[in-house]
mmCIF file of N, CA and C in Angstrom:
data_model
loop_
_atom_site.group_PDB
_atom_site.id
_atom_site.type_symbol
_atom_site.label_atom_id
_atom_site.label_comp_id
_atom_site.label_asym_id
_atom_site.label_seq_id
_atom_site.Cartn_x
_atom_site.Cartn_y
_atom_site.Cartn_z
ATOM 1 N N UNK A 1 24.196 -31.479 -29.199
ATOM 2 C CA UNK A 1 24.729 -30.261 -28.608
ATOM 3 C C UNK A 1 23.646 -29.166 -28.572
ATOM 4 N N UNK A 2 22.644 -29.102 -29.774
ATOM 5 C CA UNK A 2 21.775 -28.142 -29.873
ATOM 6 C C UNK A 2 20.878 -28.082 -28.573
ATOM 7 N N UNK A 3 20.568 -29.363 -28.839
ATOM 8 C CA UNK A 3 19.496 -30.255 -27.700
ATOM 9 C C UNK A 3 19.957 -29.228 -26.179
ATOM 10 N N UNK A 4 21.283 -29.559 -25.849
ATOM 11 C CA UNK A 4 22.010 -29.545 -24.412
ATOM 12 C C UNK A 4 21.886 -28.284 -24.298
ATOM 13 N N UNK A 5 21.664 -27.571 -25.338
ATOM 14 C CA UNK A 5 22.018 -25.799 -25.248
ATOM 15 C C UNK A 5 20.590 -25.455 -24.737
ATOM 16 N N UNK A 6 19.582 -25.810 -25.433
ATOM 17 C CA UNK A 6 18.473 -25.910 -25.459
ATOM 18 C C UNK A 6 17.691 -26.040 -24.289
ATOM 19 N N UNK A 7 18.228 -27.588 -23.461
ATOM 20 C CA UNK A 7 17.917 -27.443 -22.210
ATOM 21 C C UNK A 7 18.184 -26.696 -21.168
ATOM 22 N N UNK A 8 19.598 -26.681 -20.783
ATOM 23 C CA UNK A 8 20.334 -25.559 -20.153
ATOM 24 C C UNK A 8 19.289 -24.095 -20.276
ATOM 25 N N UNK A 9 19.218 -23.428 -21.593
ATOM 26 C CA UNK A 9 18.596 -22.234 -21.488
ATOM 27 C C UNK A 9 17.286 -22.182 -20.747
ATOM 28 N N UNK A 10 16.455 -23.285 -21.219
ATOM 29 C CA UNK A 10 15.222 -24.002 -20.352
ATOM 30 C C UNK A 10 15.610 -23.881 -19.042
ATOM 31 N N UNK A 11 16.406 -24.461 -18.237
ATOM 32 C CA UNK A 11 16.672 -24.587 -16.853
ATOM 33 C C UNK A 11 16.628 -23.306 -16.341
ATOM 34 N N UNK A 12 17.177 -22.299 -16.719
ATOM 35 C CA UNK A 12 17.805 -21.080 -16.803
ATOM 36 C C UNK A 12 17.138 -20.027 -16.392
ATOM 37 N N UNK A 13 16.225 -20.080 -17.853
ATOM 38 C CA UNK A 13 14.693 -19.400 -17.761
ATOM 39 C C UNK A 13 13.903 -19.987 -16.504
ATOM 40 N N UNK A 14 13.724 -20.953 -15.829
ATOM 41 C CA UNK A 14 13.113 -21.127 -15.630
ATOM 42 C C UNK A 14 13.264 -21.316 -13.457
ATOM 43 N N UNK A 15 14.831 -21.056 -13.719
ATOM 44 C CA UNK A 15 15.009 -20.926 -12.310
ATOM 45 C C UNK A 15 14.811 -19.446 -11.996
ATOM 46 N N UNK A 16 14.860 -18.790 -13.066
ATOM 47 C CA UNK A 16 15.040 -17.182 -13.586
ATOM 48 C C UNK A 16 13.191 -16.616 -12.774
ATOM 49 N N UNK A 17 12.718 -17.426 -13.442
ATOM 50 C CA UNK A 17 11.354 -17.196 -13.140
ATOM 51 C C UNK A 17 10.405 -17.234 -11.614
ATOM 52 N N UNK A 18 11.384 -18.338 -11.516
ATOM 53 C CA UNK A 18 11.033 -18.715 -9.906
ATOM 54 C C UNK A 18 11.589 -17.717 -8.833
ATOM 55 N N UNK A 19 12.627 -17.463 -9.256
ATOM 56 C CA UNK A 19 13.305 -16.717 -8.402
ATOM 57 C C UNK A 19 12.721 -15.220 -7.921
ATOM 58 N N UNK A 20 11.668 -14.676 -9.258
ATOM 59 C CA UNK A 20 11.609 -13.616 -9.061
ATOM 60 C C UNK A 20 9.992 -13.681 -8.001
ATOM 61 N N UNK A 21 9.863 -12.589 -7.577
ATOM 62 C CA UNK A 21 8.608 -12.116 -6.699
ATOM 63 C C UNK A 21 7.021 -12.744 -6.983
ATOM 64 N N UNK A 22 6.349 -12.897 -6.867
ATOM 65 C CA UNK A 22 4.663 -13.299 -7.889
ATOM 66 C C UNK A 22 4.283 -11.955 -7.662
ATOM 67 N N UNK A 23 4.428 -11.187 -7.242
ATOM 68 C CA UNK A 23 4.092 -9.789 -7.252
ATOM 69 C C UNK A 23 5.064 -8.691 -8.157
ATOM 70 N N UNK A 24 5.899 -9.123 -8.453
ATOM 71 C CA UNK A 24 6.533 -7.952 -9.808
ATOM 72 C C UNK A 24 7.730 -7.941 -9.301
ATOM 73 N N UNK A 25 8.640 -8.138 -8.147
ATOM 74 C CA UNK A 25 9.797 -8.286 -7.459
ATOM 75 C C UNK A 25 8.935 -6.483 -6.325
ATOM 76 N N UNK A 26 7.924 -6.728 -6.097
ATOM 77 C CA UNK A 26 7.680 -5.318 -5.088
ATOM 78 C C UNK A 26 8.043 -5.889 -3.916
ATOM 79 N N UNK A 27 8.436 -4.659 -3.271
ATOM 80 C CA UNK A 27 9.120 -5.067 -1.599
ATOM 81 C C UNK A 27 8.090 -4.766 -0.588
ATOM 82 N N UNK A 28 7.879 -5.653 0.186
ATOM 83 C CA UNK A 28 6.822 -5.274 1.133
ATOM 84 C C UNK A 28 7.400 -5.392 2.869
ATOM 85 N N UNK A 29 8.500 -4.764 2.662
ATOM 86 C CA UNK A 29 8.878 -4.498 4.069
ATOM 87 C C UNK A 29 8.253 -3.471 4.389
ATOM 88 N N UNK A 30 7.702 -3.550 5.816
ATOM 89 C CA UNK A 30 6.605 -2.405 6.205
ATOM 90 C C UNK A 30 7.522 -1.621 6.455
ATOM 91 N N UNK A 31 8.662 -1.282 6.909
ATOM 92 C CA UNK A 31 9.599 0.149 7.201
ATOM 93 C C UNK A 31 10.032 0.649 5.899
ATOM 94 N N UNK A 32 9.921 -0.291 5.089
ATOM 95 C CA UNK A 32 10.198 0.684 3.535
ATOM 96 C C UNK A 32 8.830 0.911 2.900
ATOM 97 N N UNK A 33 7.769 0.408 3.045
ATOM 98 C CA UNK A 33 6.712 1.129 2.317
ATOM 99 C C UNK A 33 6.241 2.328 3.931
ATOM 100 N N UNK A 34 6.459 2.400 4.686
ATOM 101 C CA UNK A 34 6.036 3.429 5.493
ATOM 102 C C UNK A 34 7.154 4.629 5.000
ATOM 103 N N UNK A 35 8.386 3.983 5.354
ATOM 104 C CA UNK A 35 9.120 5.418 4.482
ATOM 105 C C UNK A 35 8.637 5.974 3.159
ATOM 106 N N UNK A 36 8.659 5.457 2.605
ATOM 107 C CA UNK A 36 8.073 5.816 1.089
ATOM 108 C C UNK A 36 6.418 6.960 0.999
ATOM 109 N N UNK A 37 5.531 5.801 1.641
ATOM 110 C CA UNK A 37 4.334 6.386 2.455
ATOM 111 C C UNK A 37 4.478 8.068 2.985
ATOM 112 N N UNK A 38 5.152 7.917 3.877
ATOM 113 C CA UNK A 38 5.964 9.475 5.001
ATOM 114 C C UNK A 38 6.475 10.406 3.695
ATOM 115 N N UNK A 39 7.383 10.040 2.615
ATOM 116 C CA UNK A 39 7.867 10.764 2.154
ATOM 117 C C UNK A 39 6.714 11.632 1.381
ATOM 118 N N UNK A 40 6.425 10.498 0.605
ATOM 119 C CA UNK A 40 5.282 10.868 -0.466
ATOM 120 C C UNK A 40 3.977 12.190 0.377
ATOM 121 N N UNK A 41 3.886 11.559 1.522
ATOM 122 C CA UNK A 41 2.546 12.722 2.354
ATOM 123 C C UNK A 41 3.021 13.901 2.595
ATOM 124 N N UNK A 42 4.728 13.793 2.879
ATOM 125 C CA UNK A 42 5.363 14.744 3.198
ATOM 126 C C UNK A 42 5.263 15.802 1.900
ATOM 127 N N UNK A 43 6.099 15.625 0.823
ATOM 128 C CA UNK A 43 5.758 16.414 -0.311
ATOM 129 C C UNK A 43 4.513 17.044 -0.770
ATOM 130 N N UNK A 44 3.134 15.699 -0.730
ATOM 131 C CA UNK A 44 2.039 15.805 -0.982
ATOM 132 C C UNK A 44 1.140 16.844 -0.143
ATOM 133 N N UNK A 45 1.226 17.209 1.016
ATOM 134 C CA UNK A 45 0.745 17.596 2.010
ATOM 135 C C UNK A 45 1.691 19.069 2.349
ATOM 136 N N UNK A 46 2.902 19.003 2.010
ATOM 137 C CA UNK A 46 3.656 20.142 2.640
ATOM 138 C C UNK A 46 3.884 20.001 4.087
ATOM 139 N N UNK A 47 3.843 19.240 4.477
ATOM 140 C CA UNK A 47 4.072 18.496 5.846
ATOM 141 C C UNK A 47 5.521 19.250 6.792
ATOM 142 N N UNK A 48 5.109 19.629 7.835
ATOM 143 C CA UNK A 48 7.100 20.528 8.422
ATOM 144 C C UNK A 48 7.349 19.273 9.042
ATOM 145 N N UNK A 49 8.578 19.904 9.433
ATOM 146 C CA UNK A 49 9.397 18.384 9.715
ATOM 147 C C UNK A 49 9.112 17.765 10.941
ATOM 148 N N UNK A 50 8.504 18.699 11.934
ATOM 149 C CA UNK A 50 7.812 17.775 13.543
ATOM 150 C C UNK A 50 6.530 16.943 12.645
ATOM 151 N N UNK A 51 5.873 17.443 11.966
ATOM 152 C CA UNK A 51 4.327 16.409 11.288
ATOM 153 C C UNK A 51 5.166 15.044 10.014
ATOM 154 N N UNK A 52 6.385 15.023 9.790
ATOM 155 C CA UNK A 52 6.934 14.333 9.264
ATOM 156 C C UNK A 52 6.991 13.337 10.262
ATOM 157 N N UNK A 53 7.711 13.754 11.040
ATOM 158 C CA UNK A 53 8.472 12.394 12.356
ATOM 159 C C UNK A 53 6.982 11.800 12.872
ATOM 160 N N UNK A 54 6.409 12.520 12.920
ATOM 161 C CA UNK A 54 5.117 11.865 13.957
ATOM 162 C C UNK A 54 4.458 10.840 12.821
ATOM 163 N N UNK A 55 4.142 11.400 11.643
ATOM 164 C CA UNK A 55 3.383 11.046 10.338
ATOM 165 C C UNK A 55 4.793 9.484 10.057
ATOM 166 N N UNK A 56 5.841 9.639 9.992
ATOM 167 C CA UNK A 56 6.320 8.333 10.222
ATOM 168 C C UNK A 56 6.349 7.023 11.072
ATOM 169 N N UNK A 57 6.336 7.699 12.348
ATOM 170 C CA UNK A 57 5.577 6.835 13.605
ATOM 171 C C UNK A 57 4.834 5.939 12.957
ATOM 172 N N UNK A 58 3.682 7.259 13.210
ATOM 173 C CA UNK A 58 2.167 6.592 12.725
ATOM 174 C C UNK A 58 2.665 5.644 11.548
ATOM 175 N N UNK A 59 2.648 5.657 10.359
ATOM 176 C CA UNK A 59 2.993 5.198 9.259
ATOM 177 C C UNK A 59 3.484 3.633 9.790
ATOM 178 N N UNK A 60 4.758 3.572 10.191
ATOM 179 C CA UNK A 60 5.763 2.760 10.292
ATOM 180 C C UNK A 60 4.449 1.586 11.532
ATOM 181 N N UNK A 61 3.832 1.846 12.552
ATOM 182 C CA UNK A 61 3.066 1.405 13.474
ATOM 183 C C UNK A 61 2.283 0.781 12.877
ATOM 184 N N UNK A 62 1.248 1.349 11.505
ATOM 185 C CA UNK A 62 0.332 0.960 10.834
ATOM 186 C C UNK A 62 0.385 0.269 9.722
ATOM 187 N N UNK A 63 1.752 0.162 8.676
ATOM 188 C CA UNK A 63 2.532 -0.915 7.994
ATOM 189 C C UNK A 63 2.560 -2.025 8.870
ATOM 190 N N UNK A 64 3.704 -2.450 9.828
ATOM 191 C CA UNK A 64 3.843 -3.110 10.612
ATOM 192 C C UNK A 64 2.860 -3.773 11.103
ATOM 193 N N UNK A 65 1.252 -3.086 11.568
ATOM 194 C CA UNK A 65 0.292 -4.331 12.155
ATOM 195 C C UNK A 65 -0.133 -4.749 10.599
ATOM 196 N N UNK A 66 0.102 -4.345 9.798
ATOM 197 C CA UNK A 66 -1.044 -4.493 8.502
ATOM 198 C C UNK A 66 -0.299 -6.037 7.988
ATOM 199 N N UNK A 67 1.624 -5.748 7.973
ATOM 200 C CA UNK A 67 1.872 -6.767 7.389
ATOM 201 C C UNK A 67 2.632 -7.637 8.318
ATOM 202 N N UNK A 68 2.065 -7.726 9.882
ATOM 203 C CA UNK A 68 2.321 -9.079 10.788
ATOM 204 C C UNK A 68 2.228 -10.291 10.904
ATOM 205 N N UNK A 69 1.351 -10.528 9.747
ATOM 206 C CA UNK A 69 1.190 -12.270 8.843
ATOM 207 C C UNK A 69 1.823 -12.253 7.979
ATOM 208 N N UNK A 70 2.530 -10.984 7.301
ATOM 209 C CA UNK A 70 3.091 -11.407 6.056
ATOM 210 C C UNK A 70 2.396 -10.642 5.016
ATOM 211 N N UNK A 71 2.608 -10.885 3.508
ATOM 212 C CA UNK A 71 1.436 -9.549 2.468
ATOM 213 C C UNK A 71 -0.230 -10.490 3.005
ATOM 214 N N UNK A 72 -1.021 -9.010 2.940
ATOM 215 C CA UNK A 72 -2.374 -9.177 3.325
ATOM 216 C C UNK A 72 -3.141 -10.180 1.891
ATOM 217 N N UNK A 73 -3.332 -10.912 2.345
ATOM 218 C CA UNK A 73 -4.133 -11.936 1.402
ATOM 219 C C UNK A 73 -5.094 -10.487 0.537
ATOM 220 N N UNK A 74 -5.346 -11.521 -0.044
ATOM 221 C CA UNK A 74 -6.501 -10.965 -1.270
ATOM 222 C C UNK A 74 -7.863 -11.450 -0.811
ATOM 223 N N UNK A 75 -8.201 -10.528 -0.372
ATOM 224 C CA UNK A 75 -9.674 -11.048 0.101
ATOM 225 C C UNK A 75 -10.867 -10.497 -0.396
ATOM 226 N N UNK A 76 -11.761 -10.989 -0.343
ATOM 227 C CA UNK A 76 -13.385 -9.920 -1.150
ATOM 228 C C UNK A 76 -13.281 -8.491 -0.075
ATOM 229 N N UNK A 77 -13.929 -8.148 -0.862
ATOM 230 C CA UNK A 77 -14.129 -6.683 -0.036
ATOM 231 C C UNK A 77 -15.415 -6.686 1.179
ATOM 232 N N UNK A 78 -15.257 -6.280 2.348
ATOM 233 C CA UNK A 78 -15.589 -5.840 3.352
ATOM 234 C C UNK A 78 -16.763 -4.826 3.290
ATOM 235 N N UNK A 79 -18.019 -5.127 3.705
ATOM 236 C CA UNK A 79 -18.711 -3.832 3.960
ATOM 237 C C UNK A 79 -18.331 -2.582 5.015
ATOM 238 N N UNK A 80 -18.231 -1.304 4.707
ATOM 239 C CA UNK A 80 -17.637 -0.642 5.498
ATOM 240 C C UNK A 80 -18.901 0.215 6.572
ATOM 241 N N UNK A 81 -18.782 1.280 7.267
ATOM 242 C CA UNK A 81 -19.635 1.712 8.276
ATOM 243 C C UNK A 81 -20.415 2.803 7.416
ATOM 244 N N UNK A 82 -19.933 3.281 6.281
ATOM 245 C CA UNK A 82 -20.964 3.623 5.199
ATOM 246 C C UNK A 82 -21.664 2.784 4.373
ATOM 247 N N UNK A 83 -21.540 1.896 4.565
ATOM 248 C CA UNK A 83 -22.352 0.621 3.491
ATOM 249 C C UNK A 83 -21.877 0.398 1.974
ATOM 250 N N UNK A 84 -20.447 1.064 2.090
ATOM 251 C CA UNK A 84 -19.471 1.083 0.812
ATOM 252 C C UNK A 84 -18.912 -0.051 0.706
ATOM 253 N N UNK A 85 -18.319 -0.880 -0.219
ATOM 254 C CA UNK A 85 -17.268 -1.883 -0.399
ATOM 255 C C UNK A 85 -16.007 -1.424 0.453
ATOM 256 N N UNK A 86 -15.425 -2.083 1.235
ATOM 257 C CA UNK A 86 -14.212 -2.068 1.737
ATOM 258 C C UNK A 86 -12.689 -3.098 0.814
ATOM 259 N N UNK A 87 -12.086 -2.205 0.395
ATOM 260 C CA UNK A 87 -10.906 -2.741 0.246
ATOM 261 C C UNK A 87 -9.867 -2.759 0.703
ATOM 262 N N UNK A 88 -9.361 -1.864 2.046
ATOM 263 C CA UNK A 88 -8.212 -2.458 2.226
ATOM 264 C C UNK A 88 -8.367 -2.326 3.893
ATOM 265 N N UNK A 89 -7.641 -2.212 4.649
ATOM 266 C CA UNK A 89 -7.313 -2.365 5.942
ATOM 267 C C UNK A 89 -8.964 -1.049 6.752
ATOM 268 N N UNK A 90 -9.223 -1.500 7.842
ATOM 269 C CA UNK A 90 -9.820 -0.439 9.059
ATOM 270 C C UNK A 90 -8.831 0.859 8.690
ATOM 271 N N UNK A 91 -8.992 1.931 8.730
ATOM 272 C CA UNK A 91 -8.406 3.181 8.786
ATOM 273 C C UNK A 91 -8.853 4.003 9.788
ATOM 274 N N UNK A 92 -9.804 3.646 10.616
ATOM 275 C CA UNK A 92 -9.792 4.550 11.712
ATOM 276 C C UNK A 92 -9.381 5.129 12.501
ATOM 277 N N UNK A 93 -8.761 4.101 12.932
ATOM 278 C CA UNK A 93 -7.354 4.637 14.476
ATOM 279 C C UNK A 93 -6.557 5.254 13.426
ATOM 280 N N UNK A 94 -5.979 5.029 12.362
ATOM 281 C CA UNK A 94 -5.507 5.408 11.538
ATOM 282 C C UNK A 94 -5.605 7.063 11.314
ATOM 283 N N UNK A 95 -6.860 7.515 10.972
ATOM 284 C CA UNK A 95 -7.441 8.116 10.248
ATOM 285 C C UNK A 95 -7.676 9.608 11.780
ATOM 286 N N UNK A 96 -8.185 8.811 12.868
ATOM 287 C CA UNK A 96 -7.938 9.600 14.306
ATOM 288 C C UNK A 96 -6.889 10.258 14.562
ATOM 289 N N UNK A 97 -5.654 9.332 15.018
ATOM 290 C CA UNK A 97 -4.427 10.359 14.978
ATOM 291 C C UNK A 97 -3.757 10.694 14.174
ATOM 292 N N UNK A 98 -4.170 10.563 12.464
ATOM 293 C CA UNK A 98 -3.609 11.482 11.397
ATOM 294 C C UNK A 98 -4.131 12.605 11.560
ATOM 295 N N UNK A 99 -5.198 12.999 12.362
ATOM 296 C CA UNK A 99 -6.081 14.181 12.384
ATOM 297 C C UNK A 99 -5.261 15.111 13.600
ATOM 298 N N UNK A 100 -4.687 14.583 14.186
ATOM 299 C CA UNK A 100 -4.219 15.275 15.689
ATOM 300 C C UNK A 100 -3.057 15.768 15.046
ATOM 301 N N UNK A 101 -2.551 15.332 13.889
ATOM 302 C CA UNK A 101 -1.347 15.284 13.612
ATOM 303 C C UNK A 101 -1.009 16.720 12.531
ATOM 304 N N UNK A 102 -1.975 16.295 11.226
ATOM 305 C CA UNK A 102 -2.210 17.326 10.184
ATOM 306 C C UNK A 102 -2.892 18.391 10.622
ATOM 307 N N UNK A 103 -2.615 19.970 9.945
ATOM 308 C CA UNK A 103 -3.754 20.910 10.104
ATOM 309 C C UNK A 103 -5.174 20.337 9.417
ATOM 310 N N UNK A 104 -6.384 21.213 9.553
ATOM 311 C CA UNK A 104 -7.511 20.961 9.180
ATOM 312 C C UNK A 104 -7.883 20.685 7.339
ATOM 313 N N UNK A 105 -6.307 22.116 7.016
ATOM 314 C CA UNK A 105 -6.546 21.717 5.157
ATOM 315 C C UNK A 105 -5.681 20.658 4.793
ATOM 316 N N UNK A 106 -4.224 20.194 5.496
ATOM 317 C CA UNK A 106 -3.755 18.763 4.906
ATOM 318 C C UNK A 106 -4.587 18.054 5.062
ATOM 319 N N UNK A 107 -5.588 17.845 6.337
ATOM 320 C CA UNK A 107 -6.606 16.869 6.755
ATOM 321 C C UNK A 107 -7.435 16.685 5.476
ATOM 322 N N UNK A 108 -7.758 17.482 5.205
ATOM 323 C CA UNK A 108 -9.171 17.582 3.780
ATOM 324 C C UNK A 108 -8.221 17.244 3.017
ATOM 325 N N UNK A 109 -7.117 17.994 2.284
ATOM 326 C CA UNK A 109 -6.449 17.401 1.286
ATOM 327 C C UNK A 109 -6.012 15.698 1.599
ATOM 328 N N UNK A 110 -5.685 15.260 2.749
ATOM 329 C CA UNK A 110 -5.516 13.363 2.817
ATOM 330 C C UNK A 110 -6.970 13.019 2.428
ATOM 331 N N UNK A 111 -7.833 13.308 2.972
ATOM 332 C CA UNK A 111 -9.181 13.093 2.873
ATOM 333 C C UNK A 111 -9.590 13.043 0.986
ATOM 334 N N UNK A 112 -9.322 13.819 0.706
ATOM 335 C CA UNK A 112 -9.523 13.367 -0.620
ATOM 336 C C UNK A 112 -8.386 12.703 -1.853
ATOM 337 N N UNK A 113 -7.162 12.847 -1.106
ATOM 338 C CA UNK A 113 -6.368 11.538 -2.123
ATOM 339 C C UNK A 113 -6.990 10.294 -1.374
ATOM 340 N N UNK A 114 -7.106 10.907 -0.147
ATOM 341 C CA UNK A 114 -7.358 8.531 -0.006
ATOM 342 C C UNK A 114 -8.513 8.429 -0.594
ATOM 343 N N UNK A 115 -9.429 9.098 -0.683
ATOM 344 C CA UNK A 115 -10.743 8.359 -1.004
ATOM 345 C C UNK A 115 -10.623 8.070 -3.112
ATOM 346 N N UNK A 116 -9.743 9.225 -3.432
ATOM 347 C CA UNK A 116 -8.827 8.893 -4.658
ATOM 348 C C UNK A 116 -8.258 7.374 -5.022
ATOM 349 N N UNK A 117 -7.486 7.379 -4.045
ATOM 350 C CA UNK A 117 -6.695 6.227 -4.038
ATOM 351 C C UNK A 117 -7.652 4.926 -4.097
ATOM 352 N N UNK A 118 -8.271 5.248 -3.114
ATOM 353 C CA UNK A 118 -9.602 3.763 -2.951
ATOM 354 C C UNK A 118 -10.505 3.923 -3.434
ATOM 355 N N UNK A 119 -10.238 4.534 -4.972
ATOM 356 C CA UNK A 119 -11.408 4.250 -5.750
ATOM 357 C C UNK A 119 -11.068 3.358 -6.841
ATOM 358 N N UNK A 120 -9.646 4.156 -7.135
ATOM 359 C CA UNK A 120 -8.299 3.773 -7.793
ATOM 360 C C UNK A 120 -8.157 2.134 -7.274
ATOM 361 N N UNK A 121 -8.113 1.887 -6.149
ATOM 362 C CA UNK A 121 -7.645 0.351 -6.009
ATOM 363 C C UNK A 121 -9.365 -0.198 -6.077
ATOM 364 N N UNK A 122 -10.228 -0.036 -5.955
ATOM 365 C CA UNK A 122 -11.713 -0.942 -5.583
ATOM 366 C C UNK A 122 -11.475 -1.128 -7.424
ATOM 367 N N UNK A 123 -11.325 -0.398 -8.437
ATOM 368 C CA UNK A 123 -11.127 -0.112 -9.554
ATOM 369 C C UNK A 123 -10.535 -1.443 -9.931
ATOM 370 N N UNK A 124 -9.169 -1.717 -9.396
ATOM 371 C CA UNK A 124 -8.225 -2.679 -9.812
ATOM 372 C C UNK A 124 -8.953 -3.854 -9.416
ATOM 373 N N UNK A 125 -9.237 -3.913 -7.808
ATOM 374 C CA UNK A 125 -9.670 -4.962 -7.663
ATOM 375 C C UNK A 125 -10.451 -5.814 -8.035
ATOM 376 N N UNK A 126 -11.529 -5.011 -8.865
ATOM 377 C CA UNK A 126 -12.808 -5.689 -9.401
ATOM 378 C C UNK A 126 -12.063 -5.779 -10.355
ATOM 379 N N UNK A 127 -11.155 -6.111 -11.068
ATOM 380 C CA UNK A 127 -10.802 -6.384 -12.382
ATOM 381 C C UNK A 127 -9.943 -7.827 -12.135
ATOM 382 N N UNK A 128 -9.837 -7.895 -10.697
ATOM 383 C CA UNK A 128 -9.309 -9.253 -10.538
ATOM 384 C C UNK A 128 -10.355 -10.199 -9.799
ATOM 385 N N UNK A 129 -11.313 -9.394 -8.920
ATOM 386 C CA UNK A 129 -11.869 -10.139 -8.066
ATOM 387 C C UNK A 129 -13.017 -10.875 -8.891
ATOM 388 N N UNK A 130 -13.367 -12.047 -9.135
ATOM 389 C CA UNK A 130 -14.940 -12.740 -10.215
ATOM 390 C C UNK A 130 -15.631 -12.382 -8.847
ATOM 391 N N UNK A 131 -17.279 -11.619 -9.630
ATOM 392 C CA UNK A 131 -18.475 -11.263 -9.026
ATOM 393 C C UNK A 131 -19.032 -12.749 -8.512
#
């Protein structure tokens, strides 16, 4: 009986395990990380509500091509057009009509959380990526 209990809990655990995400159970629907994205710039930025809707567009457009295969593989990093390590997606077109979009000081203020942020992730990555 011990045995049977034993296994059972085994099974259990272990469908338990499978079931969940290999990524932490994170959701990678691009309309929910673009919302999230929108909200967060919104607060972060002080954003009015016409640079919200547009800043979601954008957002929701640029999720969407990023995750059209599915989550973006893990790949080595990319040399970029500064001769920096690249870690995550092109941001240019990106980075173009966020500019049409924000005034000149949200502009500088995105300008320096992202380069924050992607120092923050090149950070992580080398802690997974072997040289």
């Amino acid at each position: 009986m011990k045995k049977l209990l034993l296994s059972l809990f085994a099974v259990f655990m272990m469908t338990t395990a499978m079931a969940q995400s290999p990524f932490g159970g994170m959701n990678f629907d691009p309309k929910e990380i673009a919302a999230r994205r929108t909200e967060e710039m919104t607060e972060k930025f002080k954003l009015s509500k016409e640079q919200a809707e547009k800043v979601a567009v954008l957002n929701v457009d640029f999720f969407t091509n990023l995750f059209k295969d599915g989550f973006p593989p893990m790949t080595p990093p990319q040399t970029s057009q500064d001769g920096k390590p690249s870690f995550g997606p092109d941001m240019t077109n990106y980075n173009k009509e966020l500019k049409t979009i924000l005034s000149k000081e949200q502009f500088k203020a995105y300008e320096e959380d992202h380069a924050k942020r992607m120092a923050e992730m090149e950070k992580r990555m080398k802690e997974f990526m072997p040289q």
